[in-house]
Amino acid sequence: MSIADLRREYNLTGLRRSDLEADPIAQFKRWFAQAAGARASGRVRKFCIKLYKTLLAASGAEPMDLTAMSLATMDAEGRPSARVVLLKGVDQRGFIFYTNYESRKGQELALNPQAALVFYWSEQERQVCVAGEVTKLPPAESDAYFKSRPRGSRIAAWASQQSAVVRDRAALEEKWQQWEAQYAGQEVPRPPFWGGYLLSPARIEFWQGRPNRLHDRFRYTRQPDQSWRIERLSP
Ligand SMILES: Cc1cc2nc3c(=O)[nH]c(=O)nc-3n(C[C@H](O)[C@H](O)[C@H](O)COP(=O)(O)O)c2cc1C
């Protein structure tokens, strides 16, 4: 099998200027809902989704990771790094994710708060690219989210010095057991080095795959008066 010969034609649908919401967060929410199958309309479509979900449940497969997004940051020398994190909220302020503030990404964001996110929803043949400045969420908001996490994950937040070298798996599990014992019978508080970030978009691009690689791309750019300029980009 040649990797270079693997290719796919994108022909599901198009994206026109008249399809777009004036506000990119509203546009993002609409695409997200479609990727989640929530905007099912019509009896046949509803039936197909129900059938798909039944088959999915029977096969034990997890649904597509809709909230997974690549997050790119930069070190002090301008060298980029990227990894996947999960979107945990989106509102008029921007895109929210949670992580360890002392991880590699946390250290890079402390030096340079500019970052980029990429979502790829393959079933819809869609990509959304976001760029902007990242700030820490207010502690009360991180506390509220931390409380909602399963206890094991809350313990792991204490046990993992994210991005640091660890001797072996046993050392990691030992650390987890130690923190589990430390908080036995108690609420697990949020570590001060763990919490949320908010990426406030300066730019959001919506990409819809089209035949012959003549894809549709629209970019929203935030203007000084906080309105959004929308432009079609060449694929
Ligand atoms: C599907 C998926 C979801 C992930 N979600 C998160 C997340 O929400 N927060 C996080 O800190 N790491 C998450 N990770 C792990 C990160 O990709 C990464 O390994 C970790 O954050 C350390 O990154 P860093 O060393 O670049 O800081 C996820 C990984 C995958 C594959």
Tab-separated table of C-alpha atoms and ligand atoms in Angstrom:
chain	number	residue	atom	x	y	z
A	1	MET	CA	0.000	0.000	0.000
A	2	SER	CA	1.338	3.408	-0.945
A	3	ILE	CA	0.470	6.206	1.468
A	4	ALA	CA	0.620	8.689	-1.411
A	5	ASP	CA	-2.130	6.779	-3.229
A	6	LEU	CA	-4.591	7.048	-0.357
A	7	ARG	CA	-6.952	9.832	-1.268
A	8	ARG	CA	-10.543	10.789	-0.742
A	9	GLU	CA	-12.920	12.913	-2.755
A	10	TYR	CA	-14.981	15.427	-0.741
A	11	ASN	CA	-18.427	15.774	-2.229
A	12	LEU	CA	-20.918	15.839	0.648
A	13	THR	CA	-21.984	19.474	0.465
A	14	GLY	CA	-20.820	23.038	-0.173
A	15	LEU	CA	-20.553	26.191	1.915
A	16	ARG	CA	-21.850	29.483	0.534
A	17	ARG	CA	-21.526	32.979	1.935
A	18	SER	CA	-25.312	33.022	2.365
A	19	ASP	CA	-25.109	29.871	4.575
A	20	LEU	CA	-22.992	31.647	7.180
A	21	GLU	CA	-24.094	33.135	10.479
A	22	ALA	CA	-22.892	36.720	11.046
A	23	ASP	CA	-21.266	35.524	14.285
A	24	PRO	CA	-18.617	32.768	14.054
A	25	ILE	CA	-19.455	31.323	17.485
A	26	ALA	CA	-23.042	30.799	16.287
A	27	GLN	CA	-21.631	29.254	13.089
A	28	PHE	CA	-19.360	26.975	15.144
A	29	LYS	CA	-22.280	25.866	17.319
A	30	ARG	CA	-24.343	25.093	14.251
A	31	TRP	CA	-21.599	22.947	12.720
A	32	PHE	CA	-20.966	21.261	16.072
A	33	ALA	CA	-24.642	20.372	16.431
A	34	GLN	CA	-24.639	18.956	12.905
A	35	ALA	CA	-21.518	16.898	13.634
A	36	ALA	CA	-23.267	15.589	16.763
A	37	GLY	CA	-26.317	14.642	14.700
A	38	ALA	CA	-28.504	16.863	16.866
A	39	ARG	CA	-30.031	18.748	13.969
A	40	ALA	CA	-31.615	15.671	12.514
A	41	SER	CA	-34.692	16.636	10.569
A	42	GLY	CA	-36.935	14.426	8.486
A	43	ARG	CA	-38.180	10.966	9.410
A	44	VAL	CA	-35.703	9.013	7.260
A	45	ARG	CA	-32.716	10.925	8.641
A	46	LYS	CA	-33.981	10.423	12.196
A	47	PHE	CA	-34.470	6.711	11.568
A	48	CYS	CA	-30.961	6.400	10.088
A	49	ILE	CA	-29.419	8.147	13.094
A	50	LYS	CA	-31.345	5.904	15.478
A	51	LEU	CA	-30.194	2.836	13.551
A	52	TYR	CA	-26.592	4.113	13.524
A	53	LYS	CA	-26.685	4.697	17.292
A	54	THR	CA	-28.170	1.230	17.909
A	55	LEU	CA	-25.450	-0.410	15.790
A	56	LEU	CA	-22.801	1.697	17.507
A	57	ALA	CA	-24.044	0.675	20.954
A	58	ALA	CA	-24.199	-3.000	19.896
A	59	SER	CA	-20.637	-2.903	18.534
A	60	GLY	CA	-19.383	-1.254	21.724
A	61	ALA	CA	-17.711	1.460	19.617
A	62	GLU	CA	-17.459	4.969	20.986
A	63	PRO	CA	-19.014	7.787	18.961
A	64	MET	CA	-16.592	10.075	17.125
A	65	ASP	CA	-14.606	12.340	19.450
A	66	LEU	CA	-16.344	15.557	18.399
A	67	THR	CA	-14.762	17.690	21.069
A	68	ALA	CA	-11.171	16.643	20.279
A	69	MET	CA	-9.134	19.556	18.929
A	70	SER	CA	-5.474	20.040	18.115
A	71	LEU	CA	-3.908	22.833	20.149
A	72	ALA	CA	-0.742	24.487	18.841
A	73	THR	CA	1.524	26.610	21.021
A	74	MET	CA	5.024	27.996	20.632
A	75	ASP	CA	8.147	27.976	22.795
A	76	ALA	CA	10.349	30.997	23.495
A	77	GLU	CA	12.371	30.339	20.312
A	78	GLY	CA	9.235	30.240	18.160
A	79	ARG	CA	9.311	26.437	17.766
A	80	PRO	CA	5.753	25.082	17.600
A	81	SER	CA	4.275	22.069	19.367
A	82	ALA	CA	0.804	20.595	19.014
A	83	ARG	CA	-1.309	18.075	20.874
A	84	VAL	CA	-4.976	17.076	21.203
A	85	VAL	CA	-7.112	18.431	24.043
A	86	LEU	CA	-10.874	18.342	24.599
A	87	LEU	CA	-13.199	21.298	24.133
A	88	LYS	CA	-15.131	21.728	27.388
A	89	GLY	CA	-17.156	24.810	26.530
A	90	VAL	CA	-17.736	27.456	23.913
A	91	ASP	CA	-19.513	30.762	24.414
A	92	GLN	CA	-19.232	34.379	23.311
A	93	ARG	CA	-15.879	34.641	25.126
A	94	GLY	CA	-14.355	31.785	23.110
A	95	PHE	CA	-13.163	28.166	23.448
A	96	ILE	CA	-12.470	26.482	26.803
A	97	PHE	CA	-10.146	23.576	27.632
A	98	TYR	CA	-8.588	22.201	30.817
A	99	THR	CA	-5.065	21.082	31.512
A	100	ASN	CA	-2.049	21.248	33.817
A	101	TYR	CA	-0.766	24.849	33.986
A	102	GLU	CA	2.804	23.541	34.475
A	103	SER	CA	2.737	21.172	31.480
A	104	ARG	CA	4.733	21.960	28.378
A	105	LYS	CA	1.734	23.744	26.831
A	106	GLY	CA	1.119	25.610	30.105
A	107	GLN	CA	4.706	26.836	30.221
A	108	GLU	CA	4.585	27.851	26.580
A	109	LEU	CA	1.312	29.730	27.040
A	110	ALA	CA	2.797	31.574	30.019
A	111	LEU	CA	5.596	32.833	27.730
A	112	ASN	CA	3.458	33.427	24.648
A	113	PRO	CA	-0.339	33.385	25.028
A	114	GLN	CA	-0.986	33.156	21.270
A	115	ALA	CA	-2.335	29.723	20.250
A	116	ALA	CA	-4.279	27.924	17.533
A	117	LEU	CA	-6.931	25.172	17.564
A	118	VAL	CA	-8.024	22.809	14.810
A	119	PHE	CA	-11.157	20.647	14.723
A	120	TYR	CA	-11.553	17.995	12.010
A	121	TRP	CA	-14.970	16.395	11.583
A	122	SER	CA	-14.288	13.799	8.913
A	123	GLU	CA	-17.878	12.588	8.504
A	124	GLN	CA	-18.966	16.125	7.608
A	125	GLU	CA	-15.774	16.755	5.569
A	126	ARG	CA	-15.276	19.872	7.682
A	127	GLN	CA	-12.425	21.634	9.426
A	128	VAL	CA	-12.540	24.639	11.767
A	129	CYS	CA	-9.312	26.559	12.486
A	130	VAL	CA	-9.214	29.052	15.351
A	131	ALA	CA	-6.444	31.414	16.464
A	132	GLY	CA	-6.225	33.948	19.249
A	133	GLU	CA	-5.033	34.814	22.702
A	134	VAL	CA	-5.280	32.424	25.630
A	135	THR	CA	-5.998	33.441	29.236
A	136	LYS	CA	-6.604	31.377	32.376
A	137	LEU	CA	-10.245	30.917	33.334
A	138	PRO	CA	-11.408	32.504	36.598
A	139	PRO	CA	-10.566	30.039	39.438
A	140	ALA	CA	-14.237	29.624	40.401
A	141	GLU	CA	-15.029	28.359	36.882
A	142	SER	CA	-12.147	25.859	36.989
A	143	ASP	CA	-13.291	24.742	40.472
A	144	ALA	CA	-16.808	24.091	39.196
A	145	TYR	CA	-15.553	22.004	36.276
A	146	PHE	CA	-13.008	20.119	38.417
A	147	LYS	CA	-15.791	19.126	40.828
A	148	SER	CA	-17.757	17.603	37.953
A	149	ARG	CA	-14.917	15.227	36.976
A	150	PRO	CA	-14.827	11.581	38.118
A	151	ARG	CA	-12.907	11.100	41.378
A	152	GLY	CA	-10.180	9.022	39.689
A	153	SER	CA	-9.426	11.846	37.253
A	154	ARG	CA	-9.326	14.369	40.089
A	155	ILE	CA	-6.775	12.189	41.903
A	156	ALA	CA	-4.793	11.854	38.655
A	157	ALA	CA	-4.586	15.638	38.334
A	158	TRP	CA	-2.627	15.624	41.638
A	159	ALA	CA	-0.579	12.535	40.750
A	160	SER	CA	0.581	13.563	37.270
A	161	GLN	CA	3.326	16.121	36.822
A	162	GLN	CA	2.158	16.488	33.250
A	163	SER	CA	4.920	16.546	30.581
A	164	ALA	CA	7.706	15.636	33.064
A	165	VAL	CA	9.726	12.433	32.606
A	166	VAL	CA	8.466	9.606	34.829
A	167	ARG	CA	10.549	6.525	35.711
A	168	ASP	CA	7.968	3.885	34.798
A	169	ARG	CA	4.265	3.005	34.945
A	170	ALA	CA	4.631	1.644	38.493
A	171	ALA	CA	5.954	5.011	39.745
A	172	LEU	CA	2.931	6.747	38.225
A	173	GLU	CA	0.441	4.328	39.771
A	174	GLU	CA	2.196	4.542	43.128
A	175	LYS	CA	1.794	8.324	43.043
A	176	TRP	CA	-1.907	7.920	42.233
A	177	GLN	CA	-2.330	5.512	45.197
A	178	GLN	CA	-0.565	7.960	47.498
A	179	TRP	CA	-2.877	10.819	46.535
A	180	GLU	CA	-5.890	8.493	46.761
A	181	ALA	CA	-4.857	7.675	50.347
A	182	GLN	CA	-4.215	11.344	51.112
A	183	TYR	CA	-7.791	12.280	50.176
A	184	ALA	CA	-9.508	9.097	51.438
A	185	GLY	CA	-13.041	9.940	52.563
A	186	GLN	CA	-12.657	13.576	51.530
A	187	GLU	CA	-13.482	15.819	48.600
A	188	VAL	CA	-10.536	16.125	46.205
A	189	PRO	CA	-9.746	19.840	45.816
A	190	ARG	CA	-8.538	21.304	42.526
A	191	PRO	CA	-4.740	21.477	42.411
A	192	PRO	CA	-3.519	25.080	42.064
A	193	PHE	CA	-1.495	23.968	39.017
A	194	TRP	CA	-4.513	22.568	37.136
A	195	GLY	CA	-7.355	24.508	35.509
A	196	GLY	CA	-9.003	25.971	32.477
A	197	TYR	CA	-7.892	28.183	29.648
A	198	LEU	CA	-10.004	30.356	27.392
A	199	LEU	CA	-8.924	30.987	23.811
A	200	SER	CA	-10.539	34.245	22.634
A	201	PRO	CA	-10.668	34.002	18.846
A	202	ALA	CA	-9.213	36.729	16.660
A	203	ARG	CA	-9.713	34.507	13.603
A	204	ILE	CA	-11.979	31.533	12.834
A	205	GLU	CA	-11.975	29.694	9.529
A	206	PHE	CA	-14.650	27.253	8.324
A	207	TRP	CA	-13.538	24.735	5.677
A	208	GLN	CA	-15.848	22.468	3.727
A	209	GLY	CA	-14.281	19.837	1.466
A	210	ARG	CA	-15.369	19.978	-2.193
A	211	PRO	CA	-14.687	17.860	-5.299
A	212	ASN	CA	-11.391	18.289	-7.168
A	213	ARG	CA	-9.844	19.907	-4.071
A	214	LEU	CA	-11.732	23.160	-4.849
A	215	HIS	CA	-12.782	23.459	-1.227
A	216	ASP	CA	-14.927	26.216	0.299
A	217	ARG	CA	-13.190	28.336	2.937
A	218	PHE	CA	-14.525	31.325	4.853
A	219	ARG	CA	-12.499	33.290	7.363
A	220	TYR	CA	-13.960	35.501	10.093
A	221	THR	CA	-11.525	38.154	11.367
A	222	ARG	CA	-12.336	40.207	14.438
A	223	GLN	CA	-12.294	43.946	13.771
A	224	PRO	CA	-11.233	46.704	16.191
A	225	ASP	CA	-14.921	47.479	16.875
A	226	GLN	CA	-15.410	43.740	17.771
A	227	SER	CA	-17.504	43.043	14.668
A	228	TRP	CA	-16.408	40.256	12.292
A	229	ARG	CA	-15.180	40.603	8.714
A	230	ILE	CA	-15.998	37.549	6.561
A	231	GLU	CA	-13.913	36.671	3.504
A	232	ARG	CA	-13.791	33.689	1.160
A	233	LEU	CA	-10.308	32.181	0.902
A	234	SER	CA	-8.819	30.303	-1.981
A	235	PRO	CA	-8.544	26.570	-1.194
B	1	LIG	C1	-8.450	12.509	22.515
B	1	LIG	C2	-7.484	13.179	23.466
B	1	LIG	C3	-7.972	14.084	24.385
B	1	LIG	C4	-7.101	14.726	25.265
B	1	LIG	N1	-7.602	15.685	26.112
B	1	LIG	C5	-6.762	16.372	26.909
B	1	LIG	C6	-7.234	17.463	27.699
B	1	LIG	O1	-8.416	17.855	27.642
B	1	LIG	N2	-6.355	18.089	28.513
B	1	LIG	C7	-5.032	17.728	28.570
B	1	LIG	O2	-4.272	18.322	29.341
B	1	LIG	N3	-4.544	16.716	27.815
B	1	LIG	C8	-5.361	16.034	26.979
B	1	LIG	N4	-4.883	15.027	26.184
B	1	LIG	C9	-3.439	14.711	26.269
B	1	LIG	C10	-2.648	15.733	25.446
B	1	LIG	O3	-2.734	15.414	24.065
B	1	LIG	C11	-1.165	15.821	25.861
B	1	LIG	O4	-0.567	14.554	25.813
B	1	LIG	C12	-0.976	16.399	27.268
B	1	LIG	O5	-1.858	17.470	27.520
B	1	LIG	C13	0.454	16.891	27.461
B	1	LIG	O6	0.749	17.866	26.474
B	1	LIG	P1	2.019	18.824	26.570
B	1	LIG	O7	3.160	17.995	27.127
B	1	LIG	O8	2.274	19.283	25.179
B	1	LIG	O9	1.665	19.962	27.484
B	1	LIG	C14	-5.720	14.408	25.266
B	1	LIG	C15	-5.233	13.471	24.334
B	1	LIG	C16	-6.114	12.892	23.444
B	1	LIG	C17	-5.548	11.924	22.424
